[in-house]
Structures are given as C-alpha cells and as structure tokens.
C-alpha cells in the first residue's frame, strides 16, 4: 500500500490531522493499535480552547460540538472555605468549550467514515522504518501477515506510550521530565454537575476538581497518593473525601450517585525535543504530556496539528518546506508555554507531601496575590483560554 502521510495512532491528534489533510486532497492512512470501542472508552479531557474548536469546525467536525458543547466564560478556584471566580470574558475577552474528548473523537471517527478515510484498527506491531530517507515506510501485522505502507511522511501521533518516539535513536532526542508525587482519581457519574462552571479546589487534604460533560453527566477528581488503587476508593469514600475538600455550601449541594467510570492517572510533565526525526514528525502526547491541572494536554496536541497541517499544505500545494523545517521549533515554543502553565497550576493547587512550612506559605501567598491582582488573574485567564497558535 502507498499513501502520502502515514499516521501512527488514531487518537484525537492522528484523526484530526487525517481529516484536515483529506479535505485538502492529501491522502493519509491511520494505524491504530486498539479497537474503536476501546479508544472511545477512555475518559480524558473535557475543556477545549477556542482555537481547537475552530480547527474542529475547519475539519467539518464542529456541528455536534457547537450544538452540545457548553461555552464557559470562567472557572472558580476554591480555597480556605470560599470560592472565587476567574472571569475569562472580562479579563481577556475569550472563553472555552466544555466538550468531552470521547465525543470529539467519536465525531472525528464518524467524519473519517463518511469520507471513506483509511483508519485501520487493532493493528499490531506498527513500526516506522527508514525515517531519515526520502522513502520512509510503516509496517504492521494483521494476524500472521506483515503489511507495508510506503509514504512521504510519517506522523507519530501514538501517545506517550507509543512506538514512534521510542524508535528515534537516543542520541537524536532529548527528554525533559518531572514526575509529581501524587495522582488524580477521576469519577464519572450520571448526576447534575454541582456548579455551572468548573471548580478547582485547593485544600489541606489535597486538590479536588469539579468538572462535567453535560448537565446530566459530572466528572470529579481528587488528588490521591500514588500507592492508592481504584479498589481503595469505593464510591462512598470518594464522595465523602470530595466533600471534605470543597467549601461547605458546595459540598452541601453536591449530588452524588453511582460511578460509571473510575480511574487513577499519575501526574507527569514531559517534553521530547526535537519533534522531528528525518521525515517522521511527532505530535500530541507522543512528544509531550502535562499534568491535567491546566487542561492543556489535548489543546497542546491541537496546536501541533495546526502547525503540521499548514506545513503539509505548504509542502503539497506550494512546494514550500519552510513549515516542515520550522515545525519542531514553532510547536515546541507553544508546548513549553503549556508546560509552564500546567506546572504552575499544579504547584498552586496541590498538596505536596514533602513541602516545608516555607513552601506552603509561598503557595498560599501565590494564591492571595492572584486574587489581589487583575493582571495576575488575566495571565491565568490568557493561558487557560489558550495562547494564539
Ligand atoms: P492519545 O489520545 O493517547 O492517542 C494516541 C493513540 O495512539 C494509539 N497507539 C498506537 N497505535 C498504533 N501503534 C502503536 N504502537 C500505538 N501506541 C499507541 C493509542 O491506542 C491511542 O489511541 O494521544 P493524542 O491523540 O496526542 O491526544 C492527546 C490527549 O489524549 C491528551 O493530551 C489529553 O487527554 C490530556 N488531558 C486533557 N487535555 C486537555 O486539553 N484538557 C483536559 O481537560 C484534559 N484532561 C487529560 C485530562 C488526560 C487525562 N489522562 C488520563 C491522561 C484528564 C485526564 C484524567
Ligand atoms: C475534565 O473535565 O476531565 C477536566 C477538566 C479540566 C481539567 C482537567 C480535566 O483541568
């Protein structure tokens, strides 16, 4: 088989690029290790910045997002028994769209189906080859048969644990990493959200987040120890602990119910540089991940796809390779800003077990400063709604 752009990974990054390129007449094949149901069963992001929403519309995948997604003009930060609002609209004149990654991925799959896009599921042993030559290719296994796809370019959009980044020789890639000493326990429940806008809560027992997918589907998280397992957190214990960490009035109005999904995610900051190896380009979680506190992960993936899409267009339509040659540099400049913001939000709101009294005082002062300065709040708002691509 032959294609122009061979994409490893059928998550949001790979599917979005495939769809955008297809609309411009550029041929792609997406190779996904898992089944479609498995990919759609993963509960992840919920907040899209406006630039991402625009990209979904450009990909002709924005209809359901526009109908069912909720525009949020701000968030709450709860601390010391109160909650204070960060008003994005007033501070920076922008907002975010609350629409689940699951739904967005479903929309992308459906669009690929409508256009007879090539998305192959449950393929095994995907490997990129000859990336530094003009004739790179991919192999994969279907049953006992090894198949080959020749391409002009390979895109590594296969997430943090994928094969693309790991196929780059160690001396050609540099990795930056910080691992945080806690995780997030997430619960999805068919209950009405406790607040019309997200609440990020700092508490001495640990961080908590009240989020949502719709008016009948809530998503809540609490900071937990890395040793904890989902079995340690039956629903009753989870709801009680969540209430402990929220201001009293919020805790009193929280509607609880059975969890329909429960999982623990460790928190990590990670960047691999450069995001190119020969004719293979890395995008999204394959190249960088953030702790979820600033809602940047999926949004950083979207900005990579924006740069790659335009770089590919310039290459195929104008014979201009400037975009491809500057992709890594441009993408990383924005990725690092997302890293900075996610790290800052994480440091601001979590309980760090090893913190000294001095560290804790500084953390408290950071929060007091934030709510005493419109300029500091505007900086938070500007980063949360998304820096320009
Ligand atoms: P994905 O979604 O991991 O998709 C990669 C795909 O590649 C497949 N794959 C392979 N396919 C073929 N061969 C191989 N060898 C392969 N290895 C892997 C995988 O099966 C998968 O389908 O990466 P992508 O597309 O770059 O998308 C990134 C986002 O998923 C991620 O950044 C966000 O979910 C992060 N994130 C959030 N981001 C936000 O912008 N806003 C949020 O509110 C937000 N909340 C979150 C989050 C991530 C979380 N977790 C669990 C990590 C909340 C949580 C709890
Ligand atoms: C979510 O709804 O899953 C969510 C929202 C905001 C975050 C992280 C996760 O910062």
XYZ file of C-alpha atoms and ligand atoms in Angstrom:
454
model
C 0.000 0.000 0.000
C 1.081 3.582 -0.607
C -0.045 6.853 0.925
C 1.237 10.396 1.253
C 1.085 10.701 5.035
C 1.188 7.590 7.235
C -0.175 8.321 10.712
C 0.545 6.133 13.736
C -2.213 6.494 16.351
C -5.945 7.034 15.994
C -6.439 9.322 18.984
C -7.586 12.934 18.556
C -4.230 14.112 17.115
C -3.984 11.464 14.390
C -7.653 11.598 13.426
C -7.809 15.395 13.277
C -4.744 15.618 11.034
C -6.047 12.843 8.808
C -9.406 14.579 8.432
C -7.924 18.040 7.737
C -5.496 16.682 5.134
C -8.202 14.580 3.448
C -10.324 17.706 2.931
C -7.372 19.203 1.047
C -6.956 16.145 -1.156
C -3.930 14.786 0.696
C -4.031 11.025 1.234
C -3.477 9.522 4.696
C -3.658 6.151 6.427
C -4.178 5.954 10.200
C -2.906 2.872 12.054
C -4.465 2.371 15.497
C -3.404 -0.383 17.851
C -6.695 -0.573 19.732
C -10.307 -1.172 18.714
C -12.559 1.822 18.192
C -14.630 0.924 21.254
C -11.507 0.835 23.395
C -10.383 4.290 22.216
C -13.879 5.678 22.832
C -13.990 4.102 26.296
C -11.105 6.202 27.603
C -12.407 9.138 29.630
C -9.989 12.017 29.363
C -10.108 15.700 28.551
C -13.113 17.950 28.809
C -12.021 21.509 28.066
C -11.287 22.819 24.568
C -9.772 26.169 23.829
C -11.365 28.275 21.193
C -8.532 27.690 18.650
C -9.144 23.964 18.907
C -12.885 24.427 18.446
C -12.144 26.437 15.274
C -9.915 23.632 13.990
C -12.737 21.109 14.563
C -15.044 23.345 12.515
C -12.435 23.626 9.756
C -12.297 19.812 9.776
C -16.105 19.815 9.256
C -16.481 18.123 12.635
C -17.832 21.012 14.684
C -21.565 20.539 14.339
C -22.274 18.419 17.425
C -19.646 20.275 19.454
C -21.429 23.552 18.636
C -24.839 22.079 19.465
C -23.962 20.145 22.631
C -20.735 21.688 23.951
C -21.071 24.361 26.619
C -19.337 27.731 26.405
C -17.733 28.593 29.735
C -16.709 32.169 30.407
C -14.840 31.426 33.622
C -13.809 28.976 36.333
C -13.927 29.013 40.127
C -10.961 28.497 42.399
C -11.949 27.332 45.882
C -9.636 27.791 48.847
C -9.917 28.447 52.577
C -13.640 27.727 52.613
C -14.602 30.161 49.835
C -14.750 30.105 46.063
C -13.580 32.943 43.836
C -14.337 33.343 40.146
C -11.828 33.898 37.356
C -13.861 35.722 34.735
C -12.223 34.916 31.384
C -14.664 37.014 29.400
C -13.973 40.171 31.402
C -10.258 39.583 31.825
C -9.274 38.552 28.293
C -12.497 38.552 26.246
C -12.419 34.827 25.484
C -13.947 31.550 26.698
C -13.533 27.764 26.445
C -15.807 24.968 25.204
C -16.634 22.130 27.573
C -16.975 19.061 25.326
C -15.590 15.635 26.131
C -12.629 14.117 24.332
C -14.728 10.961 23.886
C -17.390 12.869 21.956
C -14.844 14.774 19.922
C -13.059 11.532 18.989
C -16.403 9.964 18.036
C -17.122 12.961 15.756
C -13.714 12.574 14.109
C -14.244 8.827 13.541
C -17.656 9.482 12.024
C -16.236 12.131 9.702
C -13.471 9.732 8.609
C -16.139 7.063 7.917
C -18.266 9.490 5.880
C -15.289 10.263 3.656
C -14.098 6.655 3.390
C -10.925 7.573 5.231
C -8.415 4.790 5.876
C -8.398 4.166 9.618
C -7.171 0.673 10.464
C -7.943 -0.596 13.964
C -6.447 -3.350 16.086
C -3.265 -3.479 14.023
C -0.264 -4.937 15.818
C 3.476 -4.281 15.813
C 3.336 -0.959 13.977
C 6.865 0.180 13.186
C 8.283 3.175 11.337
C 11.279 2.479 9.036
C 13.887 4.481 7.098
C 12.709 7.746 8.643
C 15.858 9.603 7.609
C 15.463 8.680 3.929
C 13.158 10.008 1.211
C 11.308 6.707 1.236
C 10.118 6.051 4.781
C 7.598 3.261 5.329
C 5.475 1.664 8.005
C 4.946 -1.992 8.734
C 2.230 -3.608 10.805
C 0.875 -7.046 11.425
C -2.638 -8.235 10.723
C -2.913 -11.779 12.011
C 0.142 -13.602 10.647
C 0.646 -11.213 7.777
C 3.130 -8.326 7.885
C 1.976 -5.425 5.726
C 3.873 -2.412 4.444
C 2.788 1.149 3.707
C 5.144 3.390 1.768
C 4.732 7.091 2.498
C 6.248 10.531 2.001
C 5.971 11.333 5.703
C 5.239 9.512 8.928
C 3.362 11.170 11.782
C 3.915 9.801 15.282
C 0.585 10.580 16.974
C 0.578 7.472 19.127
C 0.507 8.990 22.597
C 3.008 8.830 25.428
C 3.470 5.035 25.328
C 3.584 4.784 21.528
C 6.285 3.372 19.299
C 7.254 6.498 17.294
C 9.246 8.412 19.885
C 10.861 5.195 21.070
C 12.042 4.467 17.504
C 14.241 7.576 17.476
C 17.863 6.808 18.422
C 18.639 8.123 21.930
C 21.360 10.465 20.654
C 18.835 12.216 18.398
C 16.296 13.113 21.040
C 16.387 14.891 24.372
C 13.798 14.273 27.065
C 12.743 16.629 29.873
C 10.618 15.255 32.670
C 9.081 15.931 36.057
C 7.076 13.302 37.887
C 4.715 14.555 40.613
C 4.343 12.668 43.896
C 0.579 12.052 43.525
C -2.135 11.107 41.054
C -5.714 12.070 40.211
C -8.594 9.747 40.931
C -11.384 10.540 38.449
C -15.045 9.587 38.710
C -17.747 9.944 36.070
C -21.336 9.905 37.342
C -24.754 10.429 35.823
C -25.595 13.301 38.129
C -26.173 17.003 37.652
C -22.900 18.958 37.996
C -22.518 20.752 41.329
C -21.654 24.045 39.625
C -22.358 25.584 36.207
C -18.606 26.268 35.872
C -15.569 24.157 36.828
C -14.336 24.421 40.412
C -10.613 23.878 41.091
C -10.196 23.402 44.850
C -7.049 23.768 46.946
C -7.401 22.116 50.352
C -5.002 20.900 53.035
C -6.298 17.353 52.428
C -5.370 17.729 48.754
C -6.627 19.096 45.438
C -10.120 18.467 44.033
C -11.802 19.360 40.737
C -15.496 19.528 39.866
C -15.982 19.245 36.118
C -18.673 17.979 33.785
C -19.514 16.546 30.415
C -23.121 17.774 30.240
C -25.957 18.830 32.508
C -26.586 15.173 33.371
C -23.004 13.891 33.457
C -20.444 15.042 36.026
C -16.709 14.467 36.176
C -14.943 14.837 39.525
C -11.321 14.362 40.516
C -9.394 14.231 43.790
C -5.652 14.174 44.385
C -4.613 10.758 45.758
C -1.408 9.034 46.755
C 0.480 7.141 44.055
C 0.155 3.979 46.116
C -3.655 4.126 46.014
C -5.673 1.890 43.719
C -9.224 2.273 42.466
C -10.252 -0.542 44.862
C -9.150 1.661 47.780
C -11.814 4.176 46.753
C -15.353 2.780 46.822
C -17.917 5.409 45.770
C -18.924 6.378 49.337
C -15.354 7.084 50.345
C -14.769 9.095 47.160
C -17.847 11.313 47.638
C -17.033 11.908 51.303
C -13.450 12.895 50.512
C -14.564 15.166 47.677
C -16.983 16.922 50.043
C -14.223 17.309 52.649
C -12.183 19.307 50.157
C -14.940 21.642 48.918
C -16.356 24.784 50.579
C -19.314 23.869 52.807
C -22.040 25.357 50.593
C -20.693 23.499 47.566
C -20.371 20.205 49.481
C -23.966 20.557 50.698
C -25.344 20.919 47.187
C -23.271 18.100 45.666
C -25.473 15.411 44.149
C -23.836 12.003 44.409
C -24.622 8.775 42.574
C -23.005 5.562 41.418
C -19.774 5.995 39.466
C -19.919 4.790 35.862
C -16.141 5.095 35.414
C -13.331 5.399 37.914
C -9.608 5.575 37.178
C -6.335 6.890 38.587
C -3.872 8.853 36.445
C -0.357 9.712 37.628
C 0.768 13.306 37.004
C 3.776 13.994 34.845
C 5.323 16.808 32.824
C 7.318 15.603 29.814
C 8.760 17.076 26.612
C 10.820 15.363 23.895
C 12.921 17.559 21.599
C 13.074 17.941 18.652
C 9.652 16.849 17.430
C 11.098 15.685 14.117
C 13.383 12.844 13.134
C 14.088 12.876 9.392
C 10.718 12.514 7.733
C 8.881 11.485 10.879
C 7.077 14.187 12.885
C 5.843 13.720 16.443
C 2.560 15.299 17.550
C 0.499 15.447 20.734
C 1.114 13.163 23.698
C 3.764 11.250 21.715
C 6.025 14.272 22.204
C 4.765 15.942 25.376
C 2.434 15.462 28.289
C 1.298 17.730 31.096
C -0.416 17.248 34.430
C -4.138 17.803 33.709
C -4.495 20.765 36.095
C -4.364 23.446 33.398
C -6.446 21.478 30.833
C -3.625 21.857 28.316
C -2.905 18.284 27.080
C -5.392 17.919 24.279
C -5.104 21.601 23.459
C -1.320 21.345 23.039
C -1.921 18.372 20.750
C -4.292 20.524 18.692
C -1.718 23.269 18.221
C 0.814 20.702 16.949
C -1.773 19.514 14.451
C -2.454 23.094 13.368
C 1.241 23.678 12.596
C 1.675 20.282 10.907
C -1.453 20.686 8.811
C -0.324 24.060 7.494
C 3.217 22.786 6.942
C 1.885 19.826 4.909
C -0.390 22.132 2.892
C 2.534 24.398 2.025
C 4.594 21.376 1.016
C 1.975 19.680 -1.167
C 0.280 22.763 -2.601
C 3.164 25.230 -2.951
C 6.318 23.111 -2.808
C 7.370 25.201 0.188
C 9.059 23.251 3.007
C 9.578 26.143 5.419
C 6.675 24.985 7.602
C 8.039 21.449 7.833
C 11.533 22.716 8.576
C 10.331 25.026 11.347
C 7.607 22.704 12.718
C 9.531 21.443 15.725
C 10.729 24.886 16.761
C 7.291 26.501 16.392
C 5.395 23.682 18.069
C 7.838 23.492 20.976
C 7.641 27.219 21.673
C 3.933 26.807 22.376
C 4.295 23.411 24.038
C 6.687 24.855 26.629
C 4.246 27.650 27.446
C 1.587 24.999 28.063
C 4.094 23.134 30.220
C 4.808 26.243 32.248
C 1.131 26.940 32.835
C 0.257 23.335 33.765
C 3.206 23.156 36.153
C 2.193 26.480 37.719
C -1.461 25.476 38.192
C -0.328 22.153 39.654
C 2.092 23.821 42.087
C -0.548 26.376 43.077
C -3.347 23.973 43.939
C -1.979 20.618 45.129
C -0.723 19.444 48.483
C 2.923 18.465 48.160
C 3.721 15.946 50.894
C 7.382 16.967 51.076
C 6.724 20.739 51.231
C 8.300 22.719 54.068
C 6.324 25.354 56.002
C 8.130 27.933 53.915
C 6.961 26.292 50.672
C 3.387 26.182 51.983
C 3.463 29.873 52.924
C 4.706 30.753 49.446
C 1.952 28.662 47.873
C -0.659 30.461 49.975
C 0.865 33.840 49.082
C 0.786 32.964 45.385
C -2.972 32.412 45.697
C -3.506 35.616 47.684
C -1.510 37.560 45.116
C -3.527 36.021 42.278
C -6.831 37.246 43.694
C -5.420 40.658 44.616
C -4.251 41.473 41.099
C -6.319 41.665 37.918
C -3.075 41.451 35.985
C -2.191 38.127 37.628
C -5.731 36.853 37.031
C -5.539 37.980 33.390
C -2.358 35.947 32.982
C -4.140 32.841 34.294
C -7.133 33.538 32.029
C -4.993 34.176 28.943
C -3.222 30.838 29.359
C -6.359 28.864 30.237
C -8.356 30.016 27.205
C -5.302 29.318 25.041
C -2.424 31.370 23.697
C -2.627 32.117 19.965
C -1.279 29.404 17.615
P -3.757 9.724 22.655
O -5.134 10.192 22.958
O -3.006 8.993 23.688
O -3.880 8.822 21.349
C -2.810 8.045 20.860
C -3.377 6.849 20.142
O -2.288 6.057 19.646
C -2.557 4.682 19.888
N -1.282 3.951 19.932
C -0.822 3.225 18.899
N -1.309 2.968 17.685
C -0.573 2.186 16.866
N 0.630 1.624 17.242
C 1.156 1.866 18.455
N 2.315 1.325 18.801
C 0.421 2.694 19.338
N 0.657 3.131 20.606
C -0.392 3.885 20.936
C -3.319 4.684 21.207
O -4.100 3.496 21.363
C -4.161 5.940 21.086
O -5.435 5.691 20.536
O -2.836 10.926 22.177
P -3.211 12.260 21.320
O -4.060 11.899 20.119
O -1.965 13.006 21.128
O -4.198 13.077 22.273
C -3.725 13.607 23.479
C -4.844 13.660 24.522
O -5.458 12.381 24.608
C -4.331 14.095 25.904
O -3.394 15.139 25.772
C -5.456 14.609 26.831
O -6.379 13.591 27.092
C -4.896 15.147 28.151
N -5.926 15.575 29.095
C -6.549 16.809 28.981
N -6.220 17.636 27.969
C -6.885 18.823 27.809
O -6.528 19.570 26.876
N -7.902 19.220 28.633
C -8.292 18.446 29.679
O -9.255 18.802 30.352
C -7.598 17.198 29.902
N -7.934 16.391 30.915
C -6.288 14.740 30.156
C -7.304 15.178 31.069
C -5.677 13.493 30.333
C -6.056 12.688 31.392
N -5.405 11.424 31.488
C -5.988 10.230 31.936
C -4.084 11.230 30.922
C -7.688 14.392 32.119
C -7.048 13.164 32.321
C -7.501 12.376 33.509
C -12.114 17.109 32.787
O -13.292 17.504 32.716
O -11.820 15.916 32.616
C -11.051 18.074 33.141
C -11.338 19.429 33.149
C -10.338 20.340 33.475
C -9.070 19.881 33.786
C -8.785 18.530 33.754
C -9.775 17.611 33.424
O -8.110 20.791 34.132
